Coordinates of C-alpha atoms in Angstrom, one line a residue:
Chain A
M276 CA 100.9 63.3 146.5
R277 CA 99.4 66.8 146.8
T278 CA 96.3 67.5 144.7
A279 CA 95.4 71.1 143.8
A280 CA 91.9 72.3 144.1
R281 CA 92.5 74.5 141.0
P282 CA 94.0 72.6 138.0
F283 CA 96.7 74.1 135.9
L284 CA 95.5 74.5 132.3
F285 CA 98.3 74.5 129.7
V286 CA 97.7 77.2 127.0
G287 CA 99.7 77.5 123.8
C288 CA 99.8 80.5 121.4
V289 CA 100.1 81.7 117.9
E290 CA 101.7 85.0 117.1
L291 CA 100.0 87.0 114.4
R292 CA 102.4 89.5 113.2
Q293 CA 101.5 93.0 112.1
T294 CA 103.8 95.3 110.2
L295 CA 103.7 99.0 111.2
D296 CA 105.0 100.6 108.0
S297 CA 107.8 102.1 110.1
H298 CA 111.3 101.4 109.0
A299 CA 114.9 102.3 109.8
R300 CA 117.8 102.1 107.4
D301 CA 120.6 103.2 109.8
A302 CA 121.2 103.4 113.5
R303 CA 120.0 107.0 113.8
E304 CA 116.6 106.1 112.2
L305 CA 116.4 103.1 114.5
M306 CA 116.8 105.3 117.5
H307 CA 114.1 107.8 116.3
R308 CA 111.6 105.1 115.3
L309 CA 112.3 103.1 118.5
A310 CA 111.4 106.1 120.5
E311 CA 108.0 106.6 118.8
V312 CA 106.6 103.1 118.0
P313 CA 103.9 101.6 120.2
A314 CA 105.1 99.7 123.3
D315 CA 103.8 96.5 121.7
S316 CA 106.4 96.8 119.0
V317 CA 109.2 97.2 121.5
F318 CA 107.8 94.1 123.3
F319 CA 107.7 92.1 120.0
H320 CA 111.3 92.8 119.1
T321 CA 112.6 92.0 122.6
F322 CA 110.6 89.6 124.6
G323 CA 108.9 88.2 121.5
Y324 CA 112.4 87.2 120.2
F325 CA 112.3 84.3 122.5
L326 CA 109.2 82.8 120.8
R327 CA 110.9 83.0 117.4
H328 CA 114.5 82.2 118.3
R329 CA 115.7 78.8 117.1
P330 CA 118.4 76.7 118.8
F331 CA 120.7 76.8 115.8
T332 CA 120.7 80.5 115.2
T333 CA 123.2 82.9 116.8
A334 CA 121.8 84.3 120.0
Y335 CA 121.5 88.1 119.7
G336 CA 118.9 88.4 122.4
N337 CA 116.6 90.8 120.5
D338 CA 115.8 91.8 116.9
F339 CA 117.6 95.2 117.2
A340 CA 121.0 93.6 118.1
R341 CA 120.5 91.0 115.3
W342 CA 119.9 93.8 112.7
A343 CA 122.8 95.8 113.9
A344 CA 125.1 92.8 113.5
V345 CA 123.7 91.2 110.3
E346 CA 122.5 94.1 108.3
I347 CA 124.5 97.2 109.2
G348 CA 127.5 95.2 110.3
D349 CA 128.1 97.2 113.4
R350 CA 129.4 94.6 115.9
T351 CA 129.9 97.2 118.7
L352 CA 126.4 98.4 118.6
A353 CA 125.1 94.8 118.2
E354 CA 127.0 93.8 121.4
R355 CA 125.7 96.8 123.3
L356 CA 122.1 96.0 122.3
A357 CA 122.4 92.2 122.8
V358 CA 123.4 92.4 126.4
V359 CA 120.2 94.2 127.4
D360 CA 118.2 91.7 129.4
P361 CA 114.6 92.7 129.0
F362 CA 113.6 90.8 132.1
A363 CA 115.7 93.3 134.1
F364 CA 113.2 96.1 133.4
A365 CA 110.0 96.7 135.3
T366 CA 108.1 98.0 132.3
V367 CA 108.5 98.0 128.5
E368 CA 108.8 101.8 128.6
A369 CA 111.8 101.5 130.8
L370 CA 113.3 99.0 128.5
R371 CA 112.6 101.2 125.5
E372 CA 114.2 104.2 127.3
H373 CA 117.3 102.1 127.9
L374 CA 117.6 100.9 124.3
V375 CA 117.2 104.5 123.0
T376 CA 119.9 105.7 125.4
I377 CA 122.3 103.1 124.1
L378 CA 121.7 104.1 120.6
Q379 CA 122.1 107.8 121.4
D380 CA 125.3 107.1 123.2
H381 CA 126.6 104.9 120.4
L382 CA 125.8 107.6 117.8
R383 CA 127.6 110.2 119.8
L384 CA 130.7 108.1 120.0
H385 CA 130.7 106.3 116.7
G386 CA 128.2 108.0 114.4
G387 CA 125.6 106.0 112.5
D388 CA 126.9 106.1 109.0
P389 CA 126.3 102.6 107.5
R390 CA 123.0 102.9 105.7
V391 CA 121.4 99.9 104.1
E392 CA 119.0 99.4 101.1
F393 CA 115.3 99.4 101.9
D394 CA 115.0 95.6 101.7
R395 CA 117.6 95.3 104.5
A396 CA 116.0 97.9 106.6
F397 CA 114.7 97.3 110.1
H398 CA 110.9 96.9 109.8
F399 CA 109.0 97.5 113.0
Q400 CA 106.3 95.1 113.8
R401 CA 104.0 94.2 116.6
S402 CA 102.0 91.0 117.2
H403 CA 98.7 89.8 118.5
I404 CA 98.9 86.7 120.6
V405 CA 96.1 84.2 119.9
E406 CA 95.9 81.8 122.8
V407 CA 95.1 78.1 122.3
G408 CA 93.9 75.9 125.1
L409 CA 95.9 72.7 124.6
G410 CA 93.5 70.4 126.5
L411 CA 96.2 69.5 129.0
A412 CA 95.3 69.9 132.7
A413 CA 97.2 69.1 135.9
T414 CA 96.1 68.8 139.5
T415 CA 99.2 66.9 140.8
L416 CA 102.9 67.4 140.3
A417 CA 103.1 64.2 138.2
E418 CA 100.3 65.4 135.9
F419 CA 102.0 68.8 135.8
R420 CA 105.2 67.1 134.6
A421 CA 103.3 65.2 131.9
G422 CA 101.7 68.4 130.7
L423 CA 104.9 70.3 130.7
A424 CA 106.6 67.6 128.7
A425 CA 103.9 67.3 126.1
A426 CA 102.8 71.0 125.6
D427 CA 103.7 72.9 122.5
A428 CA 106.8 75.1 123.0
S429 CA 104.6 78.2 122.7
A430 CA 103.0 77.2 126.0
I431 CA 106.4 77.6 127.7
Y432 CA 106.7 81.1 126.2
L433 CA 103.1 82.1 127.2
H434 CA 103.4 80.8 130.8
T435 CA 106.9 82.2 131.4
V436 CA 107.8 85.1 129.2
E437 CA 104.4 86.6 128.3
A438 CA 103.0 86.0 131.8
R439 CA 105.9 87.8 133.4
A440 CA 106.4 90.6 130.9
R441 CA 103.0 91.5 129.6
G442 CA 100.6 89.7 132.0
G443 CA 102.0 91.4 135.1
R444 CA 102.4 88.0 136.8
R445 CA 106.0 88.5 137.7
A446 CA 106.6 85.0 139.0
G447 CA 105.2 83.4 135.8
D448 CA 102.2 81.1 135.7
F449 CA 104.0 77.9 136.5
A450 CA 105.6 79.3 139.7
E451 CA 102.4 81.0 140.7
W452 CA 100.4 77.8 140.5
L453 CA 103.0 75.6 142.2
R454 CA 103.1 78.1 145.1
A455 CA 99.4 78.9 145.4
A456 CA 97.6 75.8 144.3
L457 CA 100.1 73.0 145.0
E458 CA 101.7 74.7 148.0
L459 CA 105.2 74.0 146.8
P460 CA 107.0 77.3 147.6
T461 CA 110.5 75.9 147.2
L462 CA 109.9 74.5 143.8
A463 CA 108.0 77.7 142.8
E464 CA 111.1 79.7 143.9
R465 CA 113.3 77.4 141.8
F466 CA 111.0 77.8 138.8
Q467 CA 111.1 81.6 139.2
R468 CA 114.9 81.6 139.1
V469 CA 115.1 79.8 135.7
D470 CA 116.5 82.3 133.2
P471 CA 114.8 82.3 129.8
Y472 CA 117.3 84.9 128.5
L473 CA 119.6 83.9 125.7
T474 CA 118.4 80.3 125.5
T475 CA 115.6 78.4 123.8
L476 CA 112.2 77.5 124.9
E477 CA 113.1 73.8 124.6
R478 CA 116.0 74.4 127.0
V479 CA 113.8 76.2 129.4
R480 CA 111.4 73.3 129.2
G481 CA 114.3 70.9 130.0
R482 CA 115.4 72.9 133.0
L483 CA 111.8 73.1 134.4
L484 CA 111.4 69.3 133.9
S485 CA 114.6 68.5 135.7
L486 CA 113.4 70.7 138.6
V487 CA 110.1 68.8 138.7
D488 CA 111.9 65.5 138.6
R489 CA 114.0 66.6 141.6
A490 CA 111.0 67.6 143.5
L491 CA 109.2 64.4 142.7
E492 CA 112.2 62.4 144.0
E493 CA 112.2 64.5 147.2
E494 CA 108.5 64.3 147.7
P495 CA 107.5 61.9 150.5
A496 CA 105.6 58.9 149.1
Chain B
M259 CA 94.8 64.7 98.8
S260 CA 96.6 65.0 102.2
R261 CA 94.7 64.9 105.4
I262 CA 95.7 67.0 108.4
D263 CA 96.8 63.9 110.4
D264 CA 99.2 63.0 107.6
Y265 CA 101.3 66.0 108.7
R266 CA 102.0 64.6 112.1
Q267 CA 104.9 62.6 110.7
V268 CA 106.7 65.8 109.4
A269 CA 105.5 68.8 111.4
P270 CA 107.0 69.9 114.7
Q271 CA 105.6 68.0 117.7
G272 CA 102.3 69.5 118.8
A273 CA 101.7 71.5 115.6
V274 CA 98.8 69.4 114.3
D275 CA 97.1 69.5 117.7
M276 CA 97.4 73.2 117.8
I277 CA 95.8 73.4 114.3
L278 CA 92.9 71.2 115.4
K279 CA 92.4 73.4 118.5
L280 CA 92.5 76.6 116.4
A281 CA 90.1 75.1 113.8
D282 CA 87.6 74.3 116.5
R283 CA 87.2 78.0 117.1
V284 CA 86.3 78.8 113.5
R285 CA 84.5 75.6 112.6
G286 CA 81.3 76.3 110.6
R287 CA 82.5 79.7 109.6
R288 CA 82.4 80.4 105.8
F289 CA 85.7 81.3 104.3
L290 CA 86.0 82.3 100.7
N291 CA 89.2 82.8 98.6
V292 CA 89.1 84.7 95.3
T293 CA 92.0 84.6 92.8
G294 CA 92.6 85.4 89.2
G295 CA 93.0 81.7 88.3
R296 CA 93.6 78.2 89.6
L297 CA 96.9 77.5 87.8
G298 CA 100.5 78.4 88.4
G299 CA 102.4 79.2 91.5
G300 CA 101.9 81.9 94.2
A301 CA 98.4 82.1 95.5
A302 CA 97.1 79.2 93.4
E303 CA 99.8 76.8 94.5
I304 CA 99.1 77.6 98.2
L305 CA 95.4 77.3 97.8
R306 CA 95.5 74.0 96.0
E307 CA 97.1 72.6 99.1
A308 CA 95.4 74.6 101.9
V309 CA 91.7 74.6 100.8
P310 CA 91.2 70.8 101.0
I311 CA 93.0 70.8 104.4
L312 CA 90.8 73.6 105.8
S313 CA 87.7 71.8 104.6
D314 CA 88.9 68.7 106.2
L315 CA 89.3 70.7 109.4
G316 CA 85.6 71.7 109.3
V317 CA 86.1 75.2 108.0
D318 CA 83.6 75.8 105.2
T319 CA 86.2 76.9 102.6
S320 CA 85.6 77.8 99.0
W321 CA 87.6 79.2 96.1
E322 CA 86.3 81.4 93.3
I323 CA 88.1 82.9 90.4
T324 CA 87.5 86.0 88.4
G325 CA 87.5 86.0 84.6
G326 CA 87.1 88.4 81.7
D327 CA 88.2 89.3 78.2
S328 CA 91.7 89.9 76.9
P329 CA 91.9 93.7 77.8
Y330 CA 90.8 92.8 81.3
Y331 CA 93.6 90.3 81.8
A332 CA 96.1 92.6 80.1
T333 CA 95.2 95.5 82.4
A334 CA 95.3 93.4 85.5
R335 CA 98.8 92.1 84.6
A336 CA 100.1 95.6 83.7
L337 CA 98.6 97.0 86.9
Q338 CA 100.3 94.3 89.0
A339 CA 103.6 94.9 87.2
T340 CA 103.4 98.6 88.0
L341 CA 102.6 97.8 91.7
E342 CA 105.7 95.6 91.7
G343 CA 107.7 98.7 90.4
A344 CA 107.9 98.0 86.7
E345 CA 107.1 100.6 84.0
R346 CA 104.0 99.8 82.0
V347 CA 101.4 101.7 80.0
L348 CA 98.1 101.9 81.9
S349 CA 95.3 103.6 80.1
D350 CA 92.2 105.1 81.8
E351 CA 90.1 103.0 79.4
G352 CA 91.9 99.8 80.4
L353 CA 91.6 100.5 84.1
A354 CA 87.9 101.4 83.7
R355 CA 87.4 98.1 81.8
W356 CA 89.1 96.2 84.7
V357 CA 86.8 97.8 87.2
E358 CA 83.7 97.1 85.1
V359 CA 84.5 93.5 84.4
N360 CA 85.0 92.9 88.1
R361 CA 81.6 94.5 88.7
V362 CA 80.2 91.8 86.4
N363 CA 82.3 89.2 88.2
A364 CA 80.8 90.4 91.6
K365 CA 77.3 89.7 90.3
K366 CA 78.2 86.2 89.1
L367 CA 80.2 85.1 92.2
M368 CA 78.9 84.0 95.6
L369 CA 80.7 86.5 97.7
D370 CA 78.9 86.0 101.0
A371 CA 81.3 84.6 103.6
D372 CA 82.5 85.4 107.1
L373 CA 85.9 86.0 105.7
V374 CA 86.7 86.8 102.1
L375 CA 90.4 86.7 101.2
V376 CA 91.1 88.3 97.8
H377 CA 94.5 87.4 96.4
D378 CA 96.7 89.9 94.4
V379 CA 95.5 92.4 91.9
Q380 CA 93.1 90.9 89.3
P381 CA 90.1 90.4 91.6
A382 CA 91.0 93.3 94.0
S383 CA 88.3 95.8 93.0
L384 CA 85.6 93.3 93.9
V385 CA 85.8 94.9 97.4
T386 CA 83.6 97.7 96.1
H387 CA 80.8 95.2 96.0
R388 CA 81.4 93.7 99.4
T389 CA 78.6 92.5 101.6
D390 CA 78.8 91.3 105.2
G391 CA 81.8 89.6 106.6
R392 CA 85.4 90.7 106.8
W393 CA 87.4 91.4 103.6
V394 CA 91.2 90.9 103.5
W395 CA 93.5 91.7 100.6
R396 CA 96.3 89.1 100.4
C397 CA 99.2 90.5 98.5
H398 CA 101.7 87.8 97.5
F399 CA 104.2 90.2 95.9
D400 CA 106.5 93.1 97.1
C401 CA 104.7 96.3 96.4
S402 CA 107.1 98.5 98.4
A403 CA 108.4 100.1 95.2
A404 CA 105.1 100.5 93.5
R405 CA 104.8 103.3 90.9
P406 CA 103.2 106.2 92.7
A407 CA 100.4 106.8 90.1
A408 CA 99.5 103.1 90.0
W409 CA 99.5 102.9 93.8
S410 CA 97.3 106.0 94.1
F411 CA 94.8 104.4 91.8
F412 CA 94.9 101.0 93.5
R413 CA 94.9 102.3 97.0
R414 CA 91.3 103.5 96.7
F415 CA 90.3 99.9 96.4
A416 CA 92.8 98.5 98.9
D417 CA 91.7 100.8 101.7
Q418 CA 88.2 99.5 101.5
Y419 CA 89.4 96.2 102.9
D420 CA 89.4 95.5 106.6
A421 CA 93.0 94.4 106.5
A422 CA 95.9 93.4 104.2
V423 CA 98.3 90.5 104.5
F424 CA 101.9 90.6 103.1
S425 CA 104.5 87.9 102.9
L426 CA 107.2 90.0 104.6
P427 CA 107.5 93.2 106.6
G428 CA 108.8 95.8 104.2
F429 CA 106.7 94.3 101.2
E430 CA 103.9 96.8 102.0
C431 CA 103.1 100.2 100.6
R432 CA 101.2 102.9 102.5
L433 CA 97.7 101.8 103.5
G434 CA 95.2 103.0 106.1
I435 CA 94.3 99.5 107.3
P436 CA 96.0 97.0 109.5
M437 CA 98.7 95.1 107.6
Y438 CA 99.6 91.6 108.8
V439 CA 102.5 89.4 107.9
I440 CA 102.1 85.7 107.0
Q441 CA 105.1 84.1 105.3
P442 CA 104.4 81.6 102.5
S443 CA 105.1 77.9 103.0
I444 CA 105.8 74.7 101.3
D445 CA 103.8 71.5 101.5
P446 CA 106.1 68.6 102.5
L447 CA 103.6 66.1 101.2
S448 CA 103.2 67.6 97.7
E449 CA 104.7 66.1 94.6
K450 CA 107.4 68.8 94.7
N451 CA 108.5 68.0 98.2
R452 CA 107.4 64.5 99.2
E453 CA 110.1 61.9 99.9
L454 CA 111.4 60.1 96.8
S455 CA 113.2 56.8 96.8
P456 CA 116.8 56.7 95.5
R457 CA 115.4 54.6 92.6
E458 CA 112.7 57.2 91.8
V459 CA 115.4 60.0 91.8
A460 CA 117.7 57.9 89.6
D461 CA 114.9 57.1 87.1
I462 CA 113.9 60.8 86.8
L463 CA 117.5 62.0 86.4
A464 CA 117.9 59.3 83.7
A465 CA 114.8 60.6 81.9
L466 CA 116.2 64.1 82.1
R467 CA 119.6 62.9 80.9
V468 CA 121.3 64.3 84.0
V469 CA 124.2 62.0 84.9
P470 CA 124.9 62.1 88.7
D471 CA 128.5 61.0 88.4
K472 CA 130.0 64.1 90.0
P473 CA 128.7 66.8 92.5
L474 CA 125.7 68.5 91.1
L475 CA 125.2 72.3 91.4
V476 CA 121.5 72.9 90.8
Q477 CA 119.5 76.1 90.2
I478 CA 115.8 75.9 89.6
G479 CA 114.0 79.0 88.3
P480 CA 112.9 80.9 85.2
F481 CA 115.4 82.0 82.7
T482 CA 115.0 85.7 83.6
P483 CA 117.4 88.4 84.6
G484 CA 115.9 88.3 88.1
Y485 CA 117.2 84.8 88.7
D486 CA 120.5 85.6 87.1
P487 CA 121.2 82.2 85.4
I488 CA 124.0 83.7 83.4
G489 CA 125.6 84.7 86.6
V490 CA 125.3 81.1 87.9
V491 CA 127.1 79.8 84.7
N492 CA 129.9 82.3 85.4
A493 CA 130.1 81.2 89.0
Y494 CA 130.3 77.6 87.8
R495 CA 133.1 78.5 85.4
L496 CA 135.1 79.9 88.4
V497 CA 134.4 76.7 90.4
E498 CA 135.2 74.2 87.7
K499 CA 138.8 75.4 87.5
H500 CA 139.2 73.6 90.9
H501 CA 136.5 71.0 91.1
D502 CA 135.0 68.5 88.8
V503 CA 131.3 69.4 89.1
R504 CA 128.2 69.6 86.9
L505 CA 125.8 72.5 86.7
V506 CA 122.1 71.9 86.1
L507 CA 119.9 74.9 85.3
A508 CA 116.3 73.9 85.2
G509 CA 113.8 76.5 84.3
M510 CA 110.9 77.7 82.2
A511 CA 111.2 80.0 79.2
D512 CA 108.4 81.6 77.3
D513 CA 108.2 83.7 74.2
E514 CA 109.3 87.0 75.9
P515 CA 112.3 88.2 73.9
E516 CA 114.3 88.9 77.0
R517 CA 113.9 85.3 78.3
V518 CA 114.5 83.7 74.8
E519 CA 117.7 85.6 74.6
I520 CA 118.9 84.3 78.0
R521 CA 117.8 80.8 77.2
D522 CA 119.7 80.8 73.9
E523 CA 122.8 82.0 75.7
L524 CA 122.5 79.2 78.3
L525 CA 122.0 76.6 75.5
Q526 CA 125.1 77.9 73.8
A527 CA 127.0 77.5 77.1
A528 CA 125.7 73.9 77.3
R529 CA 126.8 73.1 73.8
E530 CA 130.3 74.4 74.6
D531 CA 130.6 72.5 78.0
P532 CA 129.0 69.0 78.5
D533 CA 129.0 69.7 82.3
V534 CA 126.5 72.5 81.8
V535 CA 123.0 71.0 81.6
V536 CA 120.1 73.3 80.6
L537 CA 116.6 71.8 81.1
E538 CA 113.4 73.5 80.0
L539 CA 110.7 72.1 82.1
P540 CA 106.9 72.4 81.9
A541 CA 105.0 74.2 84.6
D542 CA 103.8 71.0 86.2
A543 CA 107.3 69.3 86.4
H544 CA 107.0 69.0 90.2
R545 CA 108.5 65.5 90.5
Q546 CA 111.4 66.4 88.2
I547 CA 112.2 69.5 90.4
N548 CA 111.9 67.3 93.5
A549 CA 114.4 64.8 92.1
L550 CA 116.8 67.5 90.9
Q551 CA 116.8 69.1 94.3
R552 CA 117.3 65.8 96.0
A553 CA 120.2 64.9 93.7
A554 CA 121.9 68.2 94.2
T555 CA 125.1 68.6 96.2
I556 CA 124.5 72.3 96.6
V557 CA 121.4 74.3 95.5
L558 CA 121.8 77.8 94.2
Q559 CA 119.2 80.5 94.1
K560 CA 121.3 83.4 92.9
S561 CA 118.4 85.8 92.5
V562 CA 119.2 89.5 92.2
R563 CA 115.5 90.5 92.3
A564 CA 112.9 88.3 94.1
G565 CA 109.6 88.2 95.9
F566 CA 109.5 85.6 98.6
E567 CA 110.6 82.7 96.3
L568 CA 110.2 79.3 98.1
G569 CA 113.0 77.6 96.2
P570 CA 115.4 77.8 99.2
A571 CA 112.8 76.3 101.5
E572 CA 112.2 73.5 99.1
A573 CA 115.9 72.7 98.8
M574 CA 116.5 73.0 102.6
W575 CA 113.6 70.6 103.2
K576 CA 115.5 68.1 101.2
G577 CA 118.6 68.6 103.3
K578 CA 120.6 70.8 101.0
P579 CA 122.7 73.8 101.7
V580 CA 121.5 76.8 99.7
I581 CA 123.6 79.7 98.3
G582 CA 121.2 82.5 97.6
G583 CA 121.3 86.0 96.3
Y584 CA 120.6 88.9 98.7
A585 CA 117.1 89.6 97.5
G586 CA 113.5 89.6 98.7
G587 CA 112.5 86.7 100.9
L588 CA 115.7 84.7 100.4
A589 CA 117.3 86.5 103.4
Q590 CA 114.3 85.4 105.5
Q591 CA 114.9 81.7 104.6
I592 CA 118.6 81.2 104.5
I593 CA 120.4 81.6 107.8
P594 CA 124.0 82.6 106.8
D595 CA 126.7 80.1 108.0
V596 CA 124.0 77.8 109.3
T597 CA 121.8 76.7 106.5
G598 CA 123.8 78.2 103.6
Y599 CA 125.1 81.5 102.4
M600 CA 123.9 84.8 101.1
V601 CA 125.9 86.3 98.3
H602 CA 126.0 89.6 96.4
S603 CA 128.0 88.7 93.3
V604 CA 129.1 85.9 90.9
D605 CA 132.5 85.8 92.6
G606 CA 130.8 85.5 96.0
A607 CA 128.7 82.6 94.8
A608 CA 131.8 80.8 93.4
F609 CA 133.7 81.4 96.6
R610 CA 130.9 79.9 98.7
I611 CA 130.5 76.9 96.4
R612 CA 134.3 76.2 96.6
H613 CA 134.2 76.7 100.4
L614 CA 131.5 74.0 100.7
L615 CA 133.2 71.6 98.2
N616 CA 136.5 72.0 100.1
N617 CA 134.8 71.4 103.4
P618 CA 132.4 68.7 102.6
E619 CA 131.5 67.9 106.2
L620 CA 129.6 71.3 106.2
I621 CA 127.2 70.1 103.5
P622 CA 125.2 67.5 105.6
R623 CA 125.5 69.7 108.7
M624 CA 124.0 72.7 106.9
G625 CA 121.5 70.5 105.2
A626 CA 120.2 69.1 108.5
A627 CA 120.0 72.6 110.0
G628 CA 118.1 73.8 106.9
R629 CA 115.6 71.0 107.1
E630 CA 114.9 71.7 110.8
H631 CA 114.6 75.4 110.1
V632 CA 112.0 74.7 107.4
R633 CA 110.1 72.2 109.7
R634 CA 109.6 74.9 112.3
S635 CA 109.1 78.0 110.1
L636 CA 108.3 77.3 106.5
L637 CA 105.9 74.3 106.4
I638 CA 102.2 74.5 105.6
T639 CA 101.4 73.6 109.1
R640 CA 102.8 76.9 110.4
H641 CA 101.0 78.7 107.6
L642 CA 97.7 77.1 108.6
M643 CA 98.2 78.1 112.2
D644 CA 98.9 81.7 111.1
F645 CA 95.9 81.8 108.9
L646 CA 93.5 80.4 111.5
A647 CA 94.9 82.9 114.0
L648 CA 94.1 85.6 111.5
M649 CA 90.5 84.3 111.2
I650 CA 90.1 84.3 115.0
H651 CA 91.7 87.7 115.4
L652 CA 89.6 89.3 112.8
A653 CA 86.4 87.8 114.2
Q654 CA 87.1 89.4 117.7

């Protein structure tokens, strides 16, 4: 069994949320505020959705789509916003631009009349990620599997979503380590192809574990 | 007193280990909470549970309270009410007295700590006497509709803090400091939420003279307009035309004329209909509330005005579907069609109750989803993680 010179250290995270005192009560205000809030806020309401999303809730893909569906009851707008896959954009600014363009186009076609009470408004937030070393380390694929199975779900988010979207590590931490430290490029490629969009962190964990299991079976004794 | 390891049996997998790792990073730091008292709900209820656990985790945690004379308490209450949007008379003399008494409090209290968390309004002006360390104002209520004059007065103190913490986004009013969001939580091991045996539940119901011989609709909450208990009775009346059910309204009344009037109306409804049970419970009736929620078929929280209100979380933890009014933090707790329903009217509440009673297979399904939702998002373990993350973040 291969042994990596550099161990993989599993790190979990806690999301400390910050409210920005920026609110939208209809789709037009959502468009204007979305264009001007810090990029961290766009990240929180799109990529950050995956950290908060629970398996039994309806999958809207991001907070904007959920708000359009649940609070202003605009199913058309909700669908248009929900289908935006944030992983398809190279930068958060490009993602922001696309979301604003959708809102602009929707307003041109349908208007943005439904206006909600303040307590149902969209409240823009951002978050600060506090990383937590979990004390789990791996130098072999078997150890990696054990760590992946035991780690808090936030570690799956940090090493896949955050690493790709905010950390600039486009392959994600898991794939990068499997390729560079454990010299398993095929498994790394398979990890990289796992789609975290519109699923849950536990499902992502399950898919990654099954890939590791397959690799362990294929590995020569 | 619960120890952190006791929560392994109820918290999500890995949560306690995360808390231990976070606590390692702030071990030895001094952390002070200041409130206006040690009794009642809100801040005090949370601190009664969290302070011993944080101490157990090695965080040097203490809790001080401010005190004063009658005008001091009266002004603090009136000021908080105006910050919550109510109309009250606030005199310059009363406000000056509040500031002055807190100046005296600041001399008496040990305010040296690495992090000082000042809860709500009564002790808030202590910040003008701050020493080293980071100071955070923890606001447990919704101040988004604060009276402008009151907010202008209060803001001069609030802006002297390093940060503020609110229970929900949208509960804040304009401030020039960072504003964080930490949702409240329930303690699953407290008297109000711990497991009770069927025998315990039966004994408590017998003592309360609640006969569980038919489906129970239960609402727990003060007999105030904000909780709309009269609306709940009217919803029950629409339901009982089709279903043999019993309504239990358990709450607290005090001497305020508005509350007495509502209580009398509820008692009259109970005299006219033996299936309406009105219980006046003392503030420490935690086991009774626990048993009533566990005995319920459906729990109602038909508030029309609310802060965060943890009643839905308590009921969902006990595996009950919750029908809640569209107010305050209820919308953050109840996931429509998954853990219960949000309603805007008496008719809407009746419709949803009938829907559940006519489709009884939904009741355990929603109850199970509610319990899982609370386990992940509304337990004290999540709250401790958020809080420790705040300590770490502010120390950076």
